[in-house]
Amino acid sequence: MPVIDAHIHIQPFHMMKPDVQATFWQKKNRAEFEALAADPAKLLRQMDADGVERVGLINYVSPDVMGFTSEVNEWMMRYASADPARLIAFGSVHPGYTDDPGGETDRVIEMGARALKVHPPHQVFRANAYLNGLPGLAEVYRRAEAAGVPVTIHTGTSVFPGARSRFGDPMDVDDVAVDFPKLKILLAHGGRPLWMEAAFFVVRRHPNVFLEVSGIPPSKLLEYFPRLEELAHKTIWGTDWPSPGIKSMRVNVDQFLGLPLSDASKRRILYDNALTVF
Ligand SMILES: [Zn+2]
């Protein structure tokens, strides 16, 4: 079965703040991942070994919490240009750090971003903050909607120092889905581990919202979402590799394949839906 992993983290690790690095590199072979970040050919070989056709390369501007400035976009577009068919570059605009969020969004998309990432707990605003004092965020969504570029929004908690987990509530995305009805939205992590019911509601309620399951241990996926099969046409595979506890892209796929879901649903989730959305 072909696989698209819509959510992995091979990023400009050197930009991460020291306290973030300390958390990120815990129990990880740092040199191995720095080598992957230095050479996209290495990542492509790893994808071959893991049987993964394409990956979504998550990337976002978060100067306060993570240390990522807007330079992450140049870095990511350059990295993904090694094989744009297999490396899906995410871009990002932090509306609090630019005078022209709309123009900056257009620029990032022109540079080659095929999706955008919004990370409320790490960017320290709500996903619907354009309703309360951050009008530039509406411009980001509007330009992405006009360009047909999907937006992955982090939902759920985060353990990184300085992260504001209360901004991870998927109900904030309900507003975004209402106000930008043609914007394709991926709910990353399905609100894990606190807000799965809210995530399920938002995905079912809005034709333009998809469930993206990265960061959820596949063995727990049906515990978290007992009615997953009902949403198989709107669920997108991702691992969050190499975040804590995720050994490899392949291990998660194999665990997922062992779940009691129909083969048709598995194929949609692992491949078909992402192909349509991206
Ligand atoms: Zn992630």
CSV table of C-alpha atoms and ligand atoms in Angstrom, one decimal:
chain,number,residue,atom,x,y,z
A,1,MET,CA,0.0,0.0,0.0
A,2,PRO,CA,1.5,3.4,-1.0
A,3,VAL,CA,2.0,5.8,1.9
A,4,ILE,CA,2.0,9.6,2.2
A,5,ASP,CA,3.2,10.8,5.7
A,6,ALA,CA,1.7,14.3,5.9
A,7,HIS,CA,3.6,15.3,9.0
A,8,ILE,CA,7.2,14.8,9.8
A,9,HIS,CA,9.8,17.1,11.4
A,10,ILE,CA,13.0,17.6,9.5
A,11,GLN,CA,13.6,21.3,10.1
A,12,PRO,CA,16.4,23.8,10.6
A,13,PHE,CA,17.2,22.3,14.0
A,14,HIS,CA,20.1,24.7,14.4
A,15,MET,CA,17.6,27.6,14.9
A,16,MET,CA,15.9,26.0,17.9
A,17,LYS,CA,16.4,27.7,21.3
A,18,PRO,CA,18.7,25.9,23.7
A,19,ASP,CA,15.9,24.9,26.1
A,20,VAL,CA,13.8,23.6,23.2
A,21,GLN,CA,16.9,21.6,21.9
A,22,ALA,CA,17.3,20.1,25.4
A,23,THR,CA,13.7,18.8,25.1
A,24,PHE,CA,13.8,17.9,21.5
A,25,TRP,CA,17.0,15.8,21.5
A,26,GLN,CA,16.1,13.8,24.6
A,27,LYS,CA,16.6,10.1,23.8
A,28,LYS,CA,17.4,10.8,20.2
A,29,ASN,CA,20.4,10.4,18.0
A,30,ARG,CA,21.0,14.0,17.4
A,31,ALA,CA,23.7,13.5,14.8
A,32,GLU,CA,21.5,11.3,12.7
A,33,PHE,CA,18.7,13.9,12.4
A,34,GLU,CA,21.1,16.8,11.9
A,35,ALA,CA,22.6,14.8,9.0
A,36,LEU,CA,19.1,14.3,7.6
A,37,ALA,CA,18.4,18.0,7.8
A,38,ALA,CA,21.7,18.7,6.1
A,39,ASP,CA,21.1,16.5,3.1
A,40,PRO,CA,17.6,15.8,1.5
A,41,ALA,CA,19.1,12.8,-0.4
A,42,LYS,CA,19.5,11.1,3.0
A,43,LEU,CA,15.9,11.7,3.8
A,44,LEU,CA,14.8,10.4,0.4
A,45,ARG,CA,16.8,7.2,1.1
A,46,GLN,CA,15.2,6.9,4.5
A,47,MET,CA,11.7,7.2,2.9
A,48,ASP,CA,12.6,4.5,0.4
A,49,ALA,CA,13.7,2.2,3.2
A,50,ASP,CA,10.4,3.0,5.1
A,51,GLY,CA,8.2,2.5,2.0
A,52,VAL,CA,7.0,6.1,2.2
A,53,GLU,CA,6.3,7.8,-1.2
A,54,ARG,CA,6.0,11.4,0.0
A,55,VAL,CA,6.3,13.4,3.2
A,56,GLY,CA,4.9,16.7,4.4
A,57,LEU,CA,7.8,18.7,5.9
A,58,ILE,CA,6.3,20.6,8.8
A,59,ASN,CA,7.8,24.1,9.2
A,60,TYR,CA,6.6,27.2,11.1
A,61,VAL,CA,7.6,30.6,12.3
A,62,SER,CA,7.8,30.7,16.1
A,63,PRO,CA,10.4,33.2,17.3
A,64,ASP,CA,9.3,33.3,20.9
A,65,VAL,CA,8.8,29.7,21.8
A,66,MET,CA,10.9,27.6,19.4
A,67,GLY,CA,13.4,30.1,17.9
A,68,PHE,CA,12.2,29.7,14.3
A,69,THR,CA,12.3,33.1,12.5
A,70,SER,CA,10.8,33.7,9.0
A,71,GLU,CA,14.0,32.4,7.5
A,72,VAL,CA,12.7,28.9,8.0
A,73,ASN,CA,10.8,29.4,4.8
A,74,GLU,CA,13.9,29.9,2.6
A,75,TRP,CA,15.5,27.0,4.3
A,76,MET,CA,12.6,24.7,3.7
A,77,MET,CA,12.0,25.6,0.1
A,78,ARG,CA,15.7,25.0,-0.7
A,79,TYR,CA,15.6,21.7,1.1
A,80,ALA,CA,12.4,20.4,-0.6
A,81,SER,CA,13.6,21.6,-4.1
A,82,ALA,CA,15.8,18.4,-4.1
A,83,ASP,CA,12.6,16.5,-5.0
A,84,PRO,CA,9.4,18.6,-4.9
A,85,ALA,CA,7.3,15.6,-6.0
A,86,ARG,CA,8.2,13.7,-2.9
A,87,LEU,CA,9.0,16.4,-0.4
A,88,ILE,CA,5.9,18.5,0.3
A,89,ALA,CA,7.2,21.8,1.7
A,90,PHE,CA,5.2,23.6,4.4
A,91,GLY,CA,5.5,27.3,4.7
A,92,SER,CA,4.5,29.6,7.5
A,93,VAL,CA,3.7,33.2,8.3
A,94,HIS,CA,3.4,34.6,11.8
A,95,PRO,CA,1.0,37.6,11.5
A,96,GLY,CA,2.5,39.1,14.6
A,97,TYR,CA,5.9,39.4,13.1
A,98,THR,CA,5.2,41.0,9.7
A,99,ASP,CA,3.6,44.2,8.5
A,100,ASP,CA,2.0,42.5,5.5
A,101,PRO,CA,0.8,39.0,6.4
A,102,GLY,CA,-1.2,38.7,3.2
A,103,GLY,CA,1.7,39.7,1.0
A,104,GLU,CA,4.1,37.5,3.0
A,105,THR,CA,1.7,34.5,2.5
A,106,ASP,CA,1.6,35.1,-1.3
A,107,ARG,CA,5.4,35.3,-1.3
A,108,VAL,CA,5.8,32.0,0.7
A,109,ILE,CA,3.4,30.2,-1.7
A,110,GLU,CA,5.3,31.6,-4.7
A,111,MET,CA,8.5,30.4,-3.2
A,112,GLY,CA,7.2,26.8,-3.3
A,113,ALA,CA,5.1,26.2,-0.2
A,114,ARG,CA,2.5,23.6,-1.0
A,115,ALA,CA,0.8,23.8,2.4
A,116,LEU,CA,1.0,26.1,5.4
A,117,LYS,CA,1.3,25.3,9.1
A,118,VAL,CA,-0.3,27.2,11.9
A,119,HIS,CA,0.8,26.2,15.4
A,120,PRO,CA,-1.3,28.1,18.0
A,121,PRO,CA,0.5,26.7,21.2
A,122,HIS,CA,3.9,27.6,19.7
A,123,GLN,CA,2.9,30.8,17.9
A,124,VAL,CA,1.0,32.0,21.0
A,125,PHE,CA,-2.3,32.9,19.4
A,126,ARG,CA,-5.6,31.2,18.9
A,127,ALA,CA,-6.4,29.6,15.5
A,128,ASN,CA,-9.3,32.1,15.4
A,129,ALA,CA,-7.4,35.1,16.8
A,130,TYR,CA,-8.4,37.2,13.7
A,131,LEU,CA,-11.7,37.6,15.6
A,132,ASN,CA,-9.8,39.2,18.6
A,133,GLY,CA,-7.0,41.5,17.8
A,134,LEU,CA,-5.0,39.7,15.2
A,135,PRO,CA,-6.6,40.6,11.8
A,136,GLY,CA,-3.5,39.6,9.9
A,137,LEU,CA,-4.3,36.0,10.6
A,138,ALA,CA,-7.4,36.3,8.4
A,139,GLU,CA,-5.2,37.5,5.6
A,140,VAL,CA,-3.1,34.3,5.9
A,141,TYR,CA,-6.1,32.1,5.7
A,142,ARG,CA,-7.7,34.2,2.9
A,143,ARG,CA,-4.6,34.0,0.6
A,144,ALA,CA,-4.2,30.2,1.3
A,145,GLU,CA,-7.8,29.7,0.5
A,146,ALA,CA,-7.5,31.7,-2.8
A,147,ALA,CA,-4.4,29.8,-3.8
A,148,GLY,CA,-5.9,26.4,-3.0
A,149,VAL,CA,-3.1,25.7,-0.5
A,150,PRO,CA,-4.1,23.6,2.5
A,151,VAL,CA,-3.4,24.7,6.1
A,152,THR,CA,-2.4,22.2,8.8
A,153,ILE,CA,-3.4,23.5,12.3
A,154,HIS,CA,-1.9,22.0,15.4
A,155,THR,CA,-4.5,20.9,17.8
A,156,GLY,CA,-3.8,19.3,21.2
A,157,THR,CA,-1.1,19.9,23.8
A,158,SER,CA,2.6,20.5,23.5
A,159,VAL,CA,5.3,19.7,26.0
A,160,PHE,CA,8.0,22.2,24.8
A,161,PRO,CA,9.1,24.9,27.2
A,162,GLY,CA,7.0,28.0,26.8
A,163,ALA,CA,4.2,26.3,24.7
A,164,ARG,CA,0.7,27.5,25.6
A,165,SER,CA,-1.4,24.3,25.4
A,166,ARG,CA,-4.7,26.0,26.0
A,167,PHE,CA,-4.5,27.3,22.4
A,168,GLY,CA,-4.6,23.7,21.2
A,169,ASP,CA,-8.4,23.5,21.4
A,170,PRO,CA,-9.9,22.3,18.1
A,171,MET,CA,-13.1,24.3,18.7
A,172,ASP,CA,-11.2,27.4,17.7
A,173,VAL,CA,-10.9,25.9,14.2
A,174,ASP,CA,-14.7,25.7,14.0
A,175,ASP,CA,-14.6,29.5,13.4
A,176,VAL,CA,-11.9,29.2,10.7
A,177,ALA,CA,-13.9,26.5,8.9
A,178,VAL,CA,-17.0,28.7,8.9
A,179,ASP,CA,-15.2,31.9,7.9
A,180,PHE,CA,-13.1,30.3,5.1
A,181,PRO,CA,-15.4,27.6,3.7
A,182,LYS,CA,-13.1,26.8,0.7
A,183,LEU,CA,-9.9,26.6,2.8
A,184,LYS,CA,-8.7,23.0,3.2
A,185,ILE,CA,-7.9,22.5,6.9
A,186,LEU,CA,-6.0,19.6,8.4
A,187,LEU,CA,-6.5,19.2,12.2
A,188,ALA,CA,-3.1,17.9,13.2
A,189,HIS,CA,-3.1,15.3,16.1
A,190,GLY,CA,-6.9,15.3,16.4
A,191,GLY,CA,-6.8,17.4,19.6
A,192,ARG,CA,-4.7,14.7,21.3
A,193,PRO,CA,-4.8,13.9,24.2
A,194,LEU,CA,-7.6,16.2,25.6
A,195,TRP,CA,-9.9,17.2,22.8
A,196,MET,CA,-10.7,14.2,20.6
A,197,GLU,CA,-14.4,14.6,20.8
A,198,ALA,CA,-14.2,18.3,19.8
A,199,ALA,CA,-11.9,17.3,16.9
A,200,PHE,CA,-14.3,14.6,15.7
A,201,PHE,CA,-17.1,17.1,15.8
A,202,VAL,CA,-15.3,19.8,13.8
A,203,VAL,CA,-14.2,17.3,11.1
A,204,ARG,CA,-17.7,15.8,10.8
A,205,ARG,CA,-19.4,19.2,10.8
A,206,HIS,CA,-17.3,20.9,8.1
A,207,PRO,CA,-16.7,19.5,4.6
A,208,ASN,CA,-13.4,21.5,4.4
A,209,VAL,CA,-11.8,20.0,7.6
A,210,PHE,CA,-9.8,16.8,7.6
A,211,LEU,CA,-8.5,14.8,10.5
A,212,GLU,CA,-4.7,14.4,10.5
A,213,VAL,CA,-3.6,11.6,12.9
A,214,SER,CA,0.1,12.3,13.5
A,215,GLY,CA,1.3,12.1,17.0
A,216,ILE,CA,-1.3,9.6,18.0
A,217,PRO,CA,0.2,6.1,18.7
A,218,PRO,CA,-1.5,3.9,16.0
A,219,SER,CA,-2.3,1.3,18.7
A,220,LYS,CA,-4.5,4.0,20.4
A,221,LEU,CA,-6.0,5.4,17.3
A,222,LEU,CA,-9.3,3.5,17.6
A,223,GLU,CA,-9.5,4.2,21.3
A,224,TYR,CA,-9.2,7.9,20.6
A,225,PHE,CA,-11.5,7.8,17.6
A,226,PRO,CA,-13.8,4.7,17.9
A,227,ARG,CA,-15.8,5.9,14.8
A,228,LEU,CA,-12.7,6.5,12.7
A,229,GLU,CA,-14.1,4.3,9.9
A,230,GLU,CA,-17.0,6.8,9.4
A,231,LEU,CA,-14.3,9.5,8.7
A,232,ALA,CA,-12.0,7.4,6.6
A,233,HIS,CA,-12.8,9.6,3.6
A,234,LYS,CA,-11.5,12.6,5.6
A,235,THR,CA,-8.6,11.2,7.5
A,236,ILE,CA,-5.0,11.8,6.6
A,237,TRP,CA,-2.0,9.8,7.7
A,238,GLY,CA,1.0,11.3,9.5
A,239,THR,CA,3.5,10.2,12.1
A,240,ASP,CA,5.1,13.4,13.7
A,241,TRP,CA,8.5,11.5,13.4
A,242,PRO,CA,10.9,12.0,15.0
A,243,SER,CA,9.0,13.4,17.9
A,244,PRO,CA,9.2,11.6,21.3
A,245,GLY,CA,8.1,8.0,21.2
A,246,ILE,CA,8.1,7.7,17.4
A,247,LYS,CA,10.8,5.2,16.3
A,248,SER,CA,10.3,5.4,12.6
A,249,MET,CA,7.8,6.3,9.9
A,250,ARG,CA,7.6,2.5,9.0
A,251,VAL,CA,6.9,1.2,12.5
A,252,ASN,CA,3.8,3.4,12.7
A,253,VAL,CA,2.5,2.3,9.3
A,254,ASP,CA,2.9,-1.3,10.3
A,255,GLN,CA,1.0,-0.8,13.5
A,256,PHE,CA,-1.7,1.1,11.6
A,257,LEU,CA,-2.0,-1.7,9.1
A,258,GLY,CA,-2.8,-4.1,12.0
A,259,LEU,CA,-5.9,-2.2,13.1
A,260,PRO,CA,-9.3,-3.7,12.4
A,261,LEU,CA,-10.3,-1.3,9.6
A,262,SER,CA,-11.2,-2.2,6.1
A,263,ASP,CA,-8.5,-2.3,3.4
A,264,ALA,CA,-10.3,0.4,1.5
A,265,SER,CA,-10.3,2.7,4.5
A,266,LYS,CA,-6.6,2.0,5.2
A,267,ARG,CA,-5.7,2.9,1.6
A,268,ARG,CA,-7.7,6.1,1.8
A,269,ILE,CA,-6.1,7.2,5.0
A,270,LEU,CA,-2.6,6.2,4.1
A,271,TYR,CA,-2.6,7.6,0.6
A,272,ASP,CA,-5.7,8.6,-1.4
A,273,ASN,CA,-6.9,11.4,0.8
A,274,ALA,CA,-3.6,13.2,1.0
A,275,LEU,CA,-3.1,12.9,-2.7
A,276,THR,CA,-6.4,14.8,-3.2
A,277,VAL,CA,-5.8,17.4,-0.5
A,278,PHE,CA,-2.2,18.2,-1.5
B,1,ZN,ZN,4.4,18.0,14.6
